[in-house]
Coordinates of N, CA and C in Angstrom, one line a residue:
Chain A
A1 N 3.2 -43.8 96.7 CA 2.0 -44.6 96.4 C 0.8 -43.7 96.2
Q2 N -0.1 -44.1 95.4 CA -1.3 -43.4 95.1 C -2.3 -43.6 96.2
T3 N -3.0 -42.6 96.5 CA -4.1 -42.7 97.5 C -5.4 -42.0 97.0
V4 N -6.5 -42.6 97.4 CA -7.8 -42.0 97.0 C -8.6 -41.8 98.2
T5 N -9.2 -40.6 98.4 CA -9.9 -40.3 99.6 C -11.3 -39.8 99.2
Q6 N -12.3 -40.5 99.9 CA -13.7 -40.1 99.8 C -14.1 -39.7 101.2
S7 N -14.4 -38.4 101.4 CA -14.6 -37.8 102.7 C -16.0 -37.9 103.2
Q8 N -16.9 -38.4 102.3 CA -18.3 -38.5 102.7 C -18.7 -40.0 102.9
P9 N -18.7 -40.5 104.1 CA -19.1 -41.9 104.2 C -20.6 -42.2 103.8
E10 N -21.4 -41.2 104.0 CA -22.8 -41.4 103.6 C -23.4 -40.1 103.1
M11 N -24.3 -40.2 102.1 CA -25.0 -39.1 101.5 C -26.4 -39.5 101.3
S12 N -27.3 -38.5 101.2 CA -28.7 -38.8 100.8 C -29.2 -37.7 99.9
V13 N -30.1 -38.1 99.1 CA -30.7 -37.2 98.1 C -32.2 -37.5 97.9
Q14 N -33.0 -36.5 97.7 CA -34.3 -36.7 97.3 C -34.4 -37.2 95.9
E15 N -35.4 -38.1 95.6 CA -35.6 -38.5 94.3 C -35.8 -37.3 93.4
A16 N -35.2 -37.4 92.2 CA -35.3 -36.3 91.1 C -34.4 -35.1 91.4
E17 N -33.7 -35.1 92.6 CA -32.8 -34.0 92.8 C -31.4 -34.4 92.4
T18 N -30.5 -33.5 92.6 CA -29.1 -33.7 92.2 C -28.2 -33.8 93.4
V19 N -27.2 -34.7 93.3 CA -26.3 -34.9 94.4 C -24.9 -35.0 93.8
T20 N -23.9 -34.5 94.6 CA -22.5 -34.5 94.2 C -21.7 -35.3 95.2
L21 N -20.9 -36.3 94.8 CA -20.1 -37.1 95.6 C -18.6 -36.7 95.4
S22 N -17.9 -36.5 96.5 CA -16.5 -35.9 96.4 C -15.5 -37.0 96.4
C23 N -14.4 -36.7 95.7 CA -13.2 -37.6 95.7 C -12.0 -36.8 95.5
T24 N -11.0 -37.0 96.3 CA -9.7 -36.5 96.0 C -8.6 -37.6 95.9
Y25 N -7.5 -37.3 95.3 CA -6.5 -38.4 95.1 C -5.1 -37.7 95.2
D26 N -4.2 -38.5 95.4 CA -2.8 -38.1 95.5 C -1.9 -38.9 94.6
T27 N -1.2 -38.3 93.7 CA -0.3 -39.0 92.8 C 0.7 -38.0 92.3
S28 N 1.9 -38.5 92.0 CA 2.9 -37.7 91.4 C 3.0 -37.9 89.9
E29 N 2.1 -38.8 89.4 CA 2.0 -39.1 87.9 C 1.2 -38.0 87.2
S30 N 1.5 -37.9 85.9 CA 0.7 -36.9 85.1 C -0.3 -37.6 84.2
D31 N -0.1 -38.9 84.0 CA -1.0 -39.6 83.0 C -1.7 -40.7 83.8
Y32 N -3.0 -40.6 83.9 CA -3.7 -41.7 84.7 C -5.2 -41.6 84.3
Y33 N -5.9 -42.6 84.9 CA -7.3 -42.6 84.7 C -8.0 -42.5 86.1
L34 N -9.2 -42.0 86.0 CA -10.1 -42.0 87.2 C -11.4 -42.6 86.9
F35 N -12.0 -43.3 87.8 CA -13.3 -44.0 87.6 C -14.2 -43.8 88.8
W36 N -15.5 -43.9 88.5 CA -16.5 -44.1 89.6 C -17.1 -45.4 89.3
Y37 N -17.1 -46.2 90.4 CA -17.8 -47.5 90.3 C -19.0 -47.5 91.3
K38 N -20.1 -48.1 90.9 CA -21.3 -48.3 91.7 C -21.3 -49.7 92.2
Q39 N -21.7 -49.9 93.5 CA -21.8 -51.2 94.1 C -23.2 -51.3 94.8
P40 N -24.2 -51.8 94.1 CA -25.5 -52.0 94.8 C -25.4 -53.1 95.8
P41 N -26.6 -53.3 96.5 CA -26.6 -54.4 97.5 C -26.1 -55.7 97.0
S42 N -26.3 -56.0 95.8 CA -25.8 -57.3 95.2 C -24.3 -57.4 95.3
R43 N -23.6 -56.3 95.5 CA -22.1 -56.2 95.6 C -21.4 -56.3 94.3
Q44 N -22.1 -56.4 93.2 CA -21.5 -56.3 91.9 C -20.9 -55.0 91.7
M45 N -19.7 -54.9 91.1 CA -19.0 -53.6 90.8 C -19.4 -53.2 89.4
I46 N -20.0 -52.0 89.3 CA -20.5 -51.6 88.0 C -19.8 -50.2 87.7
L47 N -19.2 -50.2 86.5 CA -18.5 -48.9 86.1 C -19.6 -47.9 85.8
V48 N -19.4 -46.7 86.3 CA -20.4 -45.6 86.1 C -19.8 -44.7 85.0
I49 N -18.5 -44.3 85.2 CA -18.0 -43.2 84.4 C -16.4 -43.3 84.5
R50 N -15.7 -42.9 83.5 CA -14.3 -42.8 83.5 C -13.8 -41.5 83.0
Q51 N -12.6 -41.1 83.4 CA -12.0 -39.8 83.0 C -10.5 -40.0 82.7
E52 N -10.1 -39.6 81.5 CA -8.6 -39.7 81.3 C -8.0 -38.4 81.8
A53 N -6.9 -38.4 82.4 CA -6.3 -37.2 83.0 C -5.8 -36.2 82.0
Y54 N -5.5 -36.7 80.8 CA -5.0 -35.8 79.8 C -6.1 -35.0 79.1
K55 N -7.4 -35.4 79.4 CA -8.5 -34.7 78.8 C -9.0 -33.6 79.7
Q56 N -9.1 -32.4 79.2 CA -9.6 -31.3 80.1 C -11.1 -31.4 80.2
Q57 N -11.8 -31.9 79.1 CA -13.3 -32.0 79.1 C -13.7 -33.0 80.1
N58 N -14.7 -32.6 80.9 CA -15.3 -33.5 81.9 C -16.2 -34.6 81.2
A59 N -16.0 -35.8 81.7 CA -16.8 -36.9 81.1 C -18.3 -36.8 81.6
T60 N -19.1 -37.3 80.7 CA -20.6 -37.4 81.0 C -21.1 -38.7 80.5
E61 N -22.0 -39.3 81.2 CA -22.7 -40.5 80.8 C -24.2 -40.3 81.3
N62 N -25.0 -39.8 80.4 CA -26.4 -39.7 80.7 C -26.6 -38.8 81.9
R63 N -27.1 -39.3 83.0 CA -27.4 -38.4 84.2 C -26.1 -38.2 85.1
F64 N -25.0 -38.9 84.7 CA -23.8 -38.9 85.5 C -22.8 -38.0 84.8
S65 N -22.2 -37.1 85.6 CA -21.1 -36.3 85.1 C -20.1 -36.1 86.2
V66 N -18.9 -35.7 85.7 CA -17.8 -35.5 86.7 C -17.3 -34.1 86.6
N67 N -16.7 -33.6 87.7 CA -16.0 -32.4 87.7 C -14.5 -32.7 88.1
F68 N -13.7 -32.7 87.0 CA -12.3 -33.1 87.2 C -11.4 -31.9 87.3
Q69 N -10.8 -31.7 88.4 CA -9.9 -30.6 88.6 C -8.5 -31.2 88.8
K70 N -7.7 -31.2 87.8 CA -6.4 -31.9 87.8 C -5.5 -31.3 88.8
A71 N -5.4 -29.9 88.8 CA -4.4 -29.2 89.7 C -4.8 -29.5 91.1
A72 N -6.1 -29.5 91.4 CA -6.5 -29.7 92.8 C -6.6 -31.2 93.1
K73 N -6.4 -32.1 92.1 CA -6.5 -33.5 92.3 C -7.9 -33.9 92.9
S74 N -8.9 -33.4 92.3 CA -10.3 -33.6 92.7 C -11.1 -34.2 91.6
F75 N -12.0 -35.1 91.9 CA -12.8 -35.8 90.9 C -14.1 -36.1 91.5
S76 N -15.1 -35.2 91.4 CA -16.4 -35.4 92.0 C -17.4 -35.9 90.9
L77 N -18.3 -36.6 91.5 CA -19.4 -37.2 90.6 C -20.7 -36.5 90.9
K78 N -21.4 -36.1 89.9 CA -22.7 -35.5 90.0 C -23.7 -36.4 89.4
I79 N -24.7 -36.7 90.2 CA -25.9 -37.5 89.7 C -27.1 -36.6 89.6
S80 N -27.6 -36.4 88.4 CA -28.8 -35.5 88.2 C -30.0 -36.4 88.1
D81 N -31.1 -35.8 88.5 CA -32.4 -36.5 88.4 C -32.3 -37.8 89.1
S82 N -31.9 -37.8 90.4 CA -31.6 -39.1 91.1 C -32.8 -40.0 91.1
Q83 N -32.5 -41.3 90.9 CA -33.6 -42.3 90.9 C -33.3 -43.3 92.0
L84 N -34.4 -44.0 92.4 CA -34.3 -45.0 93.5 C -33.2 -46.0 93.2
G85 N -33.0 -46.4 91.9 CA -32.0 -47.3 91.6 C -30.6 -46.8 91.7
D86 N -30.4 -45.6 92.0 CA -29.1 -45.0 92.1 C -28.6 -45.3 93.6
A87 N -29.4 -45.7 94.4 CA -29.0 -46.0 95.8 C -28.0 -47.2 95.8
A88 N -26.8 -46.9 96.3 CA -25.7 -47.9 96.3 C -24.5 -47.3 97.0
M89 N -23.4 -48.1 97.1 CA -22.1 -47.6 97.5 C -21.4 -47.1 96.2
Y90 N -20.8 -45.9 96.3 CA -20.0 -45.4 95.1 C -18.6 -45.3 95.5
F91 N -17.7 -45.9 94.6 CA -16.3 -45.9 94.9 C -15.6 -45.1 93.8
C92 N -14.7 -44.3 94.2 CA -13.8 -43.6 93.3 C -12.6 -44.4 93.2
A93 N -12.0 -44.5 92.0 CA -10.8 -45.3 91.8 C -9.9 -44.7 90.8
Y94 N -8.6 -45.0 91.0 CA -7.5 -44.4 90.2 C -6.7 -45.6 89.6
S95 N -6.2 -45.3 88.4 CA -5.4 -46.3 87.7 C -4.3 -45.5 86.9
L96 N -3.1 -46.0 87.0 CA -2.0 -45.4 86.1 C -2.3 -45.7 84.7
S97 N -1.8 -44.9 83.8 CA -1.8 -45.1 82.4 C -0.5 -45.6 81.9
G98 N -0.5 -46.0 80.6 CA 0.8 -46.4 80.0 C 1.1 -47.8 80.4
A99 N 2.4 -48.2 80.3 CA 2.8 -49.6 80.6 C 2.6 -49.9 82.1
G100 N 2.2 -51.1 82.4 CA 2.0 -51.5 83.8 C 0.7 -52.3 83.9
S101 N 0.4 -52.6 85.0 CA -0.7 -53.6 85.2 C -2.1 -52.9 85.4
Y102 N -2.2 -51.6 85.4 CA -3.4 -50.9 85.5 C -4.3 -51.2 86.7
Q103 N -3.7 -51.7 87.8 CA -4.5 -52.0 88.9 C -5.2 -50.8 89.5
L104 N -6.3 -51.0 90.0 CA -7.1 -49.9 90.6 C -6.8 -49.7 92.1
T105 N -6.8 -48.4 92.4 CA -6.7 -48.0 93.8 C -8.0 -47.4 94.1
F106 N -8.7 -47.9 95.1 CA -10.1 -47.4 95.5 C -10.1 -46.5 96.7
G107 N -11.1 -45.7 96.7 CA -11.4 -45.0 98.0 C -12.3 -45.9 98.9
K108 N -12.6 -45.3 100.0 CA -13.4 -46.1 101.0 C -14.9 -46.2 100.6
G109 N -15.3 -45.3 99.7 CA -16.7 -45.4 99.3 C -17.6 -44.4 100.0
T110 N -18.7 -44.1 99.3 CA -19.8 -43.2 99.8 C -21.1 -44.0 99.6
K111 N -21.8 -44.1 100.7 CA -23.1 -44.8 100.6 C -24.1 -43.8 100.3
L112 N -24.8 -43.9 99.1 CA -25.8 -43.0 98.7 C -27.2 -43.6 98.9
S113 N -28.0 -42.8 99.7 CA -29.4 -43.2 99.8 C -30.3 -42.3 99.0
V114 N -31.3 -42.8 98.4 CA -32.2 -42.0 97.6 C -33.6 -42.0 98.3
I115 N -34.1 -40.8 98.7 CA -35.3 -40.7 99.5 C -36.5 -40.5 98.5
P116 N -37.5 -41.4 98.6 CA -38.7 -41.2 97.6 C -39.5 -40.0 97.9
Chain B
E1 N -23.9 -59.2 75.8 CA -22.6 -58.6 76.1 C -21.8 -59.5 76.9
P2 N -20.5 -59.7 76.5 CA -19.7 -60.6 77.3 C -19.5 -60.1 78.7
E3 N -19.3 -61.1 79.7 CA -19.2 -60.7 81.1 C -18.2 -61.6 81.7
V4 N -17.7 -61.2 82.8 CA -16.8 -62.0 83.7 C -17.7 -62.8 84.6
T5 N -17.4 -64.1 84.7 CA -18.2 -64.9 85.6 C -17.2 -65.5 86.7
Q6 N -17.8 -65.7 87.9 CA -17.1 -66.3 89.0 C -17.9 -67.4 89.7
T7 N -17.2 -68.4 90.1 CA -17.8 -69.5 90.8 C -16.9 -69.9 92.0
P8 N -17.5 -70.3 93.1 CA -18.9 -70.3 93.4 C -19.3 -68.9 93.9
S9 N -20.5 -68.6 94.0 CA -21.0 -67.3 94.5 C -20.7 -67.2 96.0
H10 N -20.8 -68.3 96.7 CA -20.6 -68.3 98.1 C -19.8 -69.5 98.5
Q11 N -18.7 -69.4 99.3 CA -18.0 -70.5 99.7 C -17.8 -70.4 101.2
V12 N -18.1 -71.5 101.9 CA -17.9 -71.6 103.4 C -16.8 -72.6 103.6
T13 N -15.8 -72.3 104.4 CA -14.7 -73.2 104.6 C -14.3 -73.1 106.1
Q14 N -13.6 -74.1 106.5 CA -13.1 -74.1 107.9 C -11.6 -73.5 107.8
M15 N -11.3 -72.9 108.9 CA -9.9 -72.3 109.1 C -8.9 -73.4 108.8
G16 N -7.9 -73.1 108.0 CA -6.8 -74.0 107.7 C -7.0 -74.8 106.4
Q17 N -8.2 -74.7 105.9 CA -8.5 -75.5 104.7 C -8.1 -74.6 103.4
E18 N -7.9 -75.3 102.3 CA -7.5 -74.7 101.1 C -8.8 -74.4 100.3
V19 N -8.8 -73.3 99.6 CA -10.0 -73.0 98.8 C -9.4 -72.5 97.4
I20 N -10.2 -72.8 96.4 CA -9.9 -72.3 95.1 C -11.1 -71.5 94.6
L21 N -10.9 -70.3 94.2 CA -11.9 -69.4 93.6 C -11.7 -69.3 92.1
R22 N -12.8 -69.5 91.4 CA -12.6 -69.6 89.9 C -13.3 -68.4 89.2
C23 N -12.7 -68.0 88.1 CA -13.1 -66.9 87.3 C -12.9 -67.2 85.9
V24 N -13.9 -66.8 85.1 CA -13.7 -66.9 83.6 C -13.8 -65.4 83.1
P25 N -12.6 -64.9 82.7 CA -12.6 -63.5 82.2 C -13.2 -63.4 80.8
I26 N -13.4 -62.2 80.4 CA -13.9 -62.0 79.0 C -12.8 -62.5 78.0
S27 N -13.2 -63.2 77.0 CA -12.3 -64.0 76.2 C -11.2 -63.3 75.5
N28 N -11.4 -62.1 75.1 CA -10.3 -61.4 74.4 C -9.5 -60.4 75.3
H29 N -9.7 -60.5 76.6 CA -9.0 -59.7 77.5 C -7.6 -60.2 77.8
L30 N -6.7 -59.3 78.2 CA -5.3 -59.7 78.4 C -4.8 -59.7 79.8
Y31 N -5.3 -58.7 80.6 CA -4.9 -58.6 82.0 C -6.0 -59.2 82.8
F32 N -5.6 -59.8 83.9 CA -6.6 -60.4 84.9 C -6.2 -60.0 86.3
Y33 N -7.2 -59.8 87.1 CA -7.0 -59.3 88.4 C -7.8 -60.0 89.5
W34 N -7.3 -60.0 90.7 CA -8.1 -60.4 91.9 C -8.1 -59.2 92.8
Y35 N -9.2 -58.9 93.4 CA -9.4 -57.9 94.4 C -10.1 -58.5 95.6
R36 N -10.0 -57.9 96.7 CA -10.6 -58.4 97.9 C -11.4 -57.2 98.6
Q37 N -12.6 -57.5 99.1 CA -13.3 -56.5 99.9 C -13.8 -57.1 101.1
I38 N -13.2 -56.8 102.2 CA -13.7 -57.2 103.6 C -14.9 -56.4 103.8
L39 N -15.9 -57.0 104.4 CA -17.2 -56.4 104.6 C -17.1 -55.0 105.3
G40 N -17.7 -54.1 104.6 CA -17.8 -52.7 105.1 C -16.5 -51.9 104.8
Q41 N -15.6 -52.5 104.1 CA -14.3 -51.8 103.8 C -14.2 -51.6 102.3
K42 N -13.1 -50.9 101.9 CA -12.9 -50.6 100.5 C -12.3 -51.9 99.8
V43 N -12.4 -51.8 98.5 CA -11.9 -52.8 97.6 C -10.4 -52.7 97.5
E44 N -9.7 -53.8 97.7 CA -8.2 -53.8 97.7 C -7.6 -54.7 96.6
F45 N -6.6 -54.2 96.0 CA -6.0 -55.0 94.9 C -5.1 -56.1 95.5
L46 N -5.2 -57.3 95.0 CA -4.4 -58.4 95.4 C -3.3 -58.7 94.4
V47 N -3.7 -58.9 93.1 CA -2.7 -59.4 92.2 C -3.2 -59.1 90.7
S48 N -2.2 -58.9 89.8 CA -2.5 -58.8 88.4 C -1.7 -59.9 87.7
F49 N -2.3 -60.3 86.6 CA -1.7 -61.4 85.8 C -1.8 -61.1 84.4
Y50 N -0.6 -61.3 83.7 CA -0.5 -61.0 82.3 C 0.5 -61.9 81.6
N51 N 0.1 -62.4 80.5 CA 1.0 -63.2 79.7 C 1.5 -64.4 80.6
N52 N 0.5 -65.0 81.3 CA 0.8 -66.2 82.1 C 1.7 -66.1 83.2
E53 N 1.9 -64.8 83.7 CA 2.6 -64.7 85.0 C 2.1 -63.5 85.7
I54 N 2.5 -63.4 87.0 CA 2.1 -62.3 87.9 C 2.8 -61.1 87.4
S55 N 2.1 -60.0 87.1 CA 2.8 -58.7 86.8 C 2.9 -57.8 88.0
E56 N 2.0 -57.8 88.9 CA 2.2 -57.1 90.1 C 1.3 -57.7 91.2
K57 N 1.8 -57.5 92.4 CA 1.0 -58.0 93.6 C 1.1 -57.1 94.7
S58 N 0.1 -57.1 95.6 CA 0.1 -56.2 96.7 C 0.8 -56.9 97.9
E59 N 1.0 -56.2 99.0 CA 1.5 -56.8 100.2 C 0.6 -57.8 100.9
I60 N -0.7 -57.7 100.5 CA -1.7 -58.7 101.0 C -1.4 -60.0 100.4
F61 N -1.0 -60.1 99.2 CA -0.8 -61.3 98.4 C 0.5 -62.0 98.9
D62 N 0.4 -62.7 100.0 CA 1.6 -63.3 100.6 C 1.6 -64.8 100.1
D63 N 2.5 -65.6 100.7 CA 2.8 -66.9 100.2 C 1.6 -67.9 100.3
Q64 N 0.5 -67.5 101.1 CA -0.6 -68.4 101.1 C -1.5 -68.3 99.9
F65 N -1.3 -67.2 99.1 CA -2.1 -67.0 97.9 C -1.3 -67.4 96.7
S66 N -2.0 -67.9 95.7 CA -1.4 -68.2 94.4 C -2.5 -68.0 93.3
V67 N -2.0 -67.7 92.1 CA -3.0 -67.6 91.0 C -2.5 -68.5 89.8
E68 N -3.4 -68.8 89.0 CA -3.1 -69.7 87.9 C -4.1 -69.5 86.8
R69 N -3.6 -69.7 85.6 CA -4.5 -69.7 84.4 C -4.3 -71.1 83.8
P70 N -5.0 -72.1 84.3 CA -4.7 -73.5 83.9 C -5.0 -73.8 82.4
D71 N -5.9 -73.1 81.9 CA -6.3 -73.3 80.5 C -6.6 -72.0 79.8
G72 N -7.2 -72.0 78.6 CA -7.3 -70.7 78.0 C -8.5 -69.8 78.5
S73 N -9.2 -70.3 79.5 CA -10.4 -69.6 79.9 C -10.4 -69.3 81.4
N74 N -10.1 -70.3 82.2 CA -10.2 -70.1 83.7 C -9.0 -69.3 84.3
F75 N -9.3 -68.6 85.3 CA -8.3 -67.9 86.1 C -8.6 -68.1 87.6
T76 N -7.7 -68.7 88.3 CA -8.1 -69.1 89.7 C -7.2 -68.4 90.7
L77 N -7.8 -68.3 91.9 CA -7.1 -67.8 93.1 C -7.2 -68.9 94.1
K78 N -6.0 -69.3 94.6 CA -5.9 -70.4 95.6 C -5.5 -69.7 96.9
I79 N -6.2 -70.1 98.0 CA -5.7 -69.7 99.3 C -5.4 -71.0 100.0
R80 N -4.1 -71.2 100.4 CA -3.6 -72.5 100.8 C -4.2 -72.9 102.2
S81 N -4.1 -72.0 103.1 CA -4.5 -72.3 104.5 C -5.3 -71.1 105.0
T82 N -6.6 -71.2 104.9 CA -7.4 -70.0 105.1 C -7.4 -69.6 106.6
K83 N -7.5 -68.3 106.8 CA -7.6 -67.7 108.2 C -8.9 -67.0 108.3
L84 N -9.3 -66.8 109.5 CA -10.6 -66.1 109.7 C -10.6 -64.7 109.0
E85 N -9.5 -64.0 109.0 CA -9.4 -62.7 108.3 C -9.4 -62.8 106.8
D86 N -9.4 -64.0 106.2 CA -9.6 -64.1 104.8 C -11.1 -64.0 104.4
S87 N -12.0 -64.0 105.3 CA -13.4 -63.8 105.0 C -13.6 -62.5 104.3
A88 N -14.1 -62.5 103.1 CA -14.3 -61.3 102.3 C -15.0 -61.7 101.0
M89 N -15.3 -60.6 100.3 CA -15.7 -60.8 98.9 C -14.5 -60.8 98.0
Y90 N -14.4 -61.7 97.1 CA -13.2 -61.7 96.2 C -13.8 -61.5 94.8
F91 N -13.2 -60.4 94.2 CA -13.7 -60.1 92.8 C -12.6 -60.3 91.8
C92 N -13.0 -60.9 90.7 CA -12.1 -61.1 89.6 C -12.4 -60.0 88.6
A93 N -11.4 -59.5 87.9 CA -11.7 -58.5 86.9 C -10.7 -58.7 85.7
S94 N -11.1 -58.2 84.5 CA -10.3 -58.3 83.4 C -10.3 -57.0 82.5
I95 N -9.3 -56.9 81.7 CA -9.2 -55.7 80.9 C -8.5 -56.0 79.6
V96 N -8.9 -55.2 78.6 CA -8.3 -55.3 77.2 C -6.9 -54.7 77.2
P97 N -6.7 -53.5 77.8 CA -5.9 -52.3 77.8 C -5.4 -51.9 76.4
Q98 N -6.3 -51.9 75.5 CA -5.9 -51.4 74.2 C -7.0 -50.4 73.8
G99 N -6.8 -49.1 74.3 CA -7.8 -48.1 74.1 C -8.8 -48.0 75.2
R100 N -9.3 -49.1 75.7 CA -10.2 -49.1 76.8 C -9.6 -49.7 78.1
V101 N -9.5 -49.0 79.1 CA -8.8 -49.4 80.3 C -9.7 -49.7 81.5
E102 N -11.0 -49.5 81.3 CA -11.8 -49.8 82.5 C -11.9 -51.3 82.7
Q103 N -11.9 -51.7 83.9 CA -11.9 -53.1 84.3 C -13.3 -53.6 84.4
Y104 N -13.5 -54.8 83.9 CA -14.8 -55.4 84.0 C -14.8 -56.4 85.1
F105 N -15.7 -56.2 86.1 CA -15.7 -57.1 87.3 C -16.7 -58.2 87.2
G106 N -16.3 -59.3 87.8 CA -17.2 -60.4 88.0 C -18.1 -60.1 89.2
P107 N -19.1 -61.0 89.4 CA -20.1 -60.7 90.5 C -19.5 -61.0 91.9
G108 N -18.3 -61.6 91.9 CA -17.7 -61.8 93.2 C -18.0 -63.2 93.8
T109 N -17.1 -63.6 94.7 CA -17.3 -64.8 95.5 C -17.2 -64.4 96.9
R110 N -18.3 -64.7 97.7 CA -18.2 -64.4 99.1 C -17.6 -65.6 99.8
L111 N -16.4 -65.4 100.4 CA -15.7 -66.4 101.2 C -16.0 -66.2 102.7
T112 N -16.5 -67.2 103.3 CA -16.7 -67.2 104.8 C -15.8 -68.3 105.4
V113 N -14.9 -67.9 106.2 CA -14.0 -68.8 106.9 C -14.5 -68.9 108.4
T114 N -14.8 -70.2 108.8 CA -15.3 -70.4 110.2 C -14.3 -71.1 111.1

């Protein structure tokens, strides 16, 4: 079974600074997807960024980027120029690729606080 | 932009009662999901639904749960006899899985069992 581990229950960052959230996962598969979802206090799940395992290039979306280390099974999220609106729970998630139901396996989350 | 909708936003029910949570997935999506998040815990997969049948389910999805797509738009989760431990946020999600595999989540239904 696949597992996703987020070892930082809480993190804080000063506004405009950079923060990195860690995620490791365990799988015996070679083809899969990794995601970061943001959950603000409204509890809506919002996709931040995704990474295909077959791609060596790290995904970026504006101020959000990932450091994907396939051999180490590590998938960290870097938030640059942090804004107050970035304060939320962040969940790392895994999904198998190919045939199947693509269900997500989530980590326990990291609560990010942004200090003005 | 199309979005997944869920109703109601908050449901309060008494233990032992049946509840139905409703979702309207994005219209051209093919896979549908229910997830559960107990307060303060991680999001857990319950069930996936494709081609009008369950494609996978977790060990949480026992006989008290059922899903249905009664028409071309709605996707429902029924809990037959609610327990206190069923209190959670329930999220519906949908996916195209043709090139884009990220799941689009609804805003969730908060279920409170008293």
